[in-house]
Short mmCIF file of C-alpha atoms in Angstrom, two decimals:
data_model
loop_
_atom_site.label_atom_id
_atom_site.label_comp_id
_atom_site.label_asym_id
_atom_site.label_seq_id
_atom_site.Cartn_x
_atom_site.Cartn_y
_atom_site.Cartn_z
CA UNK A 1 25.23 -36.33 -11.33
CA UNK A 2 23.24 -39.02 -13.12
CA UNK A 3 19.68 -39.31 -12.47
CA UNK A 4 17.79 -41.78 -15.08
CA UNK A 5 14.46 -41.92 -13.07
CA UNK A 6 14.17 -37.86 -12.45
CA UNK A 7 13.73 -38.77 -8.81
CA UNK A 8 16.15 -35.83 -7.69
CA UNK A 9 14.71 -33.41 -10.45
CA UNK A 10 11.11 -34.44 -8.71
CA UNK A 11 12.32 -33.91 -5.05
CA UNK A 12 13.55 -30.18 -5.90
CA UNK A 13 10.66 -29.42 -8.24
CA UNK A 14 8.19 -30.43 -4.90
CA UNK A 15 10.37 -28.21 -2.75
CA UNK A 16 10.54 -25.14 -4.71
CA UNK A 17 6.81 -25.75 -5.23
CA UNK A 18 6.48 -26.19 -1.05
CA UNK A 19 8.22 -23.24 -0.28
CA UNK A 20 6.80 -20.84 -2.84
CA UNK A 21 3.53 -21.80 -1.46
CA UNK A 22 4.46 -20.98 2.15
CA UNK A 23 5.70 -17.72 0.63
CA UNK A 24 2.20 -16.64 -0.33
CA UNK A 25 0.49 -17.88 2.40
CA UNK A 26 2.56 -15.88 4.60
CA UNK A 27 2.51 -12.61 2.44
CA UNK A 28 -1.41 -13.38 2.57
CA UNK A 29 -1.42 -13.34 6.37
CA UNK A 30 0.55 -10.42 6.31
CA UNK A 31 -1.63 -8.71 4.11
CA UNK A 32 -4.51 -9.25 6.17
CA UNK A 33 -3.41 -8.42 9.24
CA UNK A 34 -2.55 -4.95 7.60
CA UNK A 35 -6.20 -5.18 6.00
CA UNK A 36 -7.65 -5.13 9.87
CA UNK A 37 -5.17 -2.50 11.01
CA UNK A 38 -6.50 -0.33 7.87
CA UNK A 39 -10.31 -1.08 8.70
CA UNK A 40 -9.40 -0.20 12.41
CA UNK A 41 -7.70 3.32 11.49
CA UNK A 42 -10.47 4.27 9.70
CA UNK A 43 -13.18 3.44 12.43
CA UNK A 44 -10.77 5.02 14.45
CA UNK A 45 -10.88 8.15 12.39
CA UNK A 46 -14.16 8.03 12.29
CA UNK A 47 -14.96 8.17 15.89
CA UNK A 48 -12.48 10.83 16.68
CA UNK A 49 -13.89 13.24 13.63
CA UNK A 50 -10.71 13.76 11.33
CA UNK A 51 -12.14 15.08 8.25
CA UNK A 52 -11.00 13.25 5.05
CA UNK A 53 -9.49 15.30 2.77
CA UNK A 54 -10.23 14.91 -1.13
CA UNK A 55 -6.90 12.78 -2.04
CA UNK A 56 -4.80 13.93 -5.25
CA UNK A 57 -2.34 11.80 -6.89
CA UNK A 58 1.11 12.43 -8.17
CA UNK A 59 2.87 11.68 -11.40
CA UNK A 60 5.59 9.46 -11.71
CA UNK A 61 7.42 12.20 -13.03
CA UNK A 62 6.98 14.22 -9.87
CA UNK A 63 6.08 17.01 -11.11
CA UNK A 64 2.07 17.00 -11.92
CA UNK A 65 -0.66 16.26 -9.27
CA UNK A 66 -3.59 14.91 -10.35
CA UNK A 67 -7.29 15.29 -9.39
CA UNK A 68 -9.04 12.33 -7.97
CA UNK A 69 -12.58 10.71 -6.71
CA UNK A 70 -10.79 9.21 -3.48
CA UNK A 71 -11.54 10.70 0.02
CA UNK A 72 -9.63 10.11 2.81
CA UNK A 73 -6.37 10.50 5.10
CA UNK A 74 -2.90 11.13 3.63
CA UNK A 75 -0.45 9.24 5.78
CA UNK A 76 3.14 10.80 4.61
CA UNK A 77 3.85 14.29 4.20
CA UNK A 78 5.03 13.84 0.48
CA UNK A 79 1.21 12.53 0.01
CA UNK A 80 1.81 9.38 -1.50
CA UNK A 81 0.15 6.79 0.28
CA UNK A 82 -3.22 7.10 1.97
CA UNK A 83 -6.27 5.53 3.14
CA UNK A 84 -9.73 5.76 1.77
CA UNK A 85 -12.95 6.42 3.70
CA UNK A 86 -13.72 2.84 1.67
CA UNK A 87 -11.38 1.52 4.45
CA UNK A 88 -8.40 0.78 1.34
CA UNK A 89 -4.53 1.48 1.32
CA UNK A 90 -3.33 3.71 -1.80
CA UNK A 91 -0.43 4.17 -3.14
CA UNK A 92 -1.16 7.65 -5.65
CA UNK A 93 1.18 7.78 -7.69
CA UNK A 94 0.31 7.12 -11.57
CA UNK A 95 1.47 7.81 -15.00
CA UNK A 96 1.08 11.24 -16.21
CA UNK A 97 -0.90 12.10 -19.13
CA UNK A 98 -3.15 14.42 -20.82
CA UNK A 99 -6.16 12.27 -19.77
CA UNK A 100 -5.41 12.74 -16.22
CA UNK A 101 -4.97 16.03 -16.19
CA UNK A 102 -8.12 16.69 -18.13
CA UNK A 103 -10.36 14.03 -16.45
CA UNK A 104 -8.87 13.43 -12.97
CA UNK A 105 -6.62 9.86 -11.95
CA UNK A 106 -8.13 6.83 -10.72
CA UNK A 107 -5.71 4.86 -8.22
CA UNK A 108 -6.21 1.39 -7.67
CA UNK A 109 -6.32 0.43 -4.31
CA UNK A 110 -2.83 -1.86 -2.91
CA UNK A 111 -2.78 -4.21 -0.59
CA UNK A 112 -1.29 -2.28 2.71
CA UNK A 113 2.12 -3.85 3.93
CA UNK A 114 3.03 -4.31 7.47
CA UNK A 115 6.09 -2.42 6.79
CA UNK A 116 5.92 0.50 4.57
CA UNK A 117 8.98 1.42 2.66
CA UNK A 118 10.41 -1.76 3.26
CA UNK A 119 13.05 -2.46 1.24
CA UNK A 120 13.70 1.41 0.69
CA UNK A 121 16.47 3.68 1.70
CA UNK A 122 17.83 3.18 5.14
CA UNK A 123 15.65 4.82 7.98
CA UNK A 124 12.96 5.44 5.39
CA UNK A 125 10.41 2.68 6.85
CA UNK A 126 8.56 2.23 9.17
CA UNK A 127 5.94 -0.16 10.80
CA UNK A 128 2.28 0.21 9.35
CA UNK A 129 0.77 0.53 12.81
CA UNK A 130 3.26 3.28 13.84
CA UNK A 131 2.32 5.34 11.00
CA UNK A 132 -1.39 4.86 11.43
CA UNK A 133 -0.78 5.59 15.28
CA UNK A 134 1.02 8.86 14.14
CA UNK A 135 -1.77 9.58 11.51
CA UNK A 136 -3.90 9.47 14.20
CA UNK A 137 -2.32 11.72 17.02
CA UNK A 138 -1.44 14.51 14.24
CA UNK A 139 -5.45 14.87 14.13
CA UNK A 140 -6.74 17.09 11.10
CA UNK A 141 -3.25 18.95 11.46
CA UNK A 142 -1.95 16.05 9.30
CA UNK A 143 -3.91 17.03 6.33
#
């Protein structure tokens, strides 16, 4: 396939460009939209008086949990993802070491997908706003 002016090379370097960029700006939109359901669950939570519980994190070894300055709502029974009174998705789960066990972890807030789990084992995700919806209805039994 000769091309001596690049004008092919040019054409495909503009497309991949072109659709990588659509690729972000849609994860973006789908980022905030989970963003706003986040904020909403929490003023939800709020209103209807679920207590926050003081979050721990788990190691990736899955043995250790780990002290932590986060408040907030677990949102899975295995206690790995929450949200923050600070209105931010968490995944806790960090490395283990010494340091965390002596001082406490400090998660790093994710951005919240519309799907968690997606791209998991079969029948192991599920839509954000189901499991904020189900969050919700367990009350402070979901603690």
């Amino acid at each position: 396939m000769d091309d001596p002016d690049g004008t092919w090379r040019e054409q495909r370097q503009r497309a991949v460009r072109a659709h990588a960029a659509a690729a972000d700006a849609r994860r973006a939109a789908e980022h905030a939209e989970a963003a706003e359901l986040v904020a909403a669950f929490v003023a939800e939570a709020t209103r209807r008086g679920l207590r926050p519980a003081r979050l721990t994190a788990l190691g990736y070894d899955g043995r250790s949990r780990y002290r932590t300055r986060l408040r907030g709502w677990y949102l899975d029974r295995a206690r790995t993802r929450a949200v923050g009174v600070d209105g931010r998705f968490y995944l806790l789960t960090v490395p283990s070491s010494l340091r965390a066990r002596l001082l406490g972890a400090e998660p790093s807030p994710s951005a919240a997908p519309l799907v968690v789990g997606e791209g998991g084992r079969d029948g192991e995700s599920i839509p954000l706003r189901a499991l904020l919806n189900r969050r919700l209805a367990d009350g402070d039994d979901g603690r």
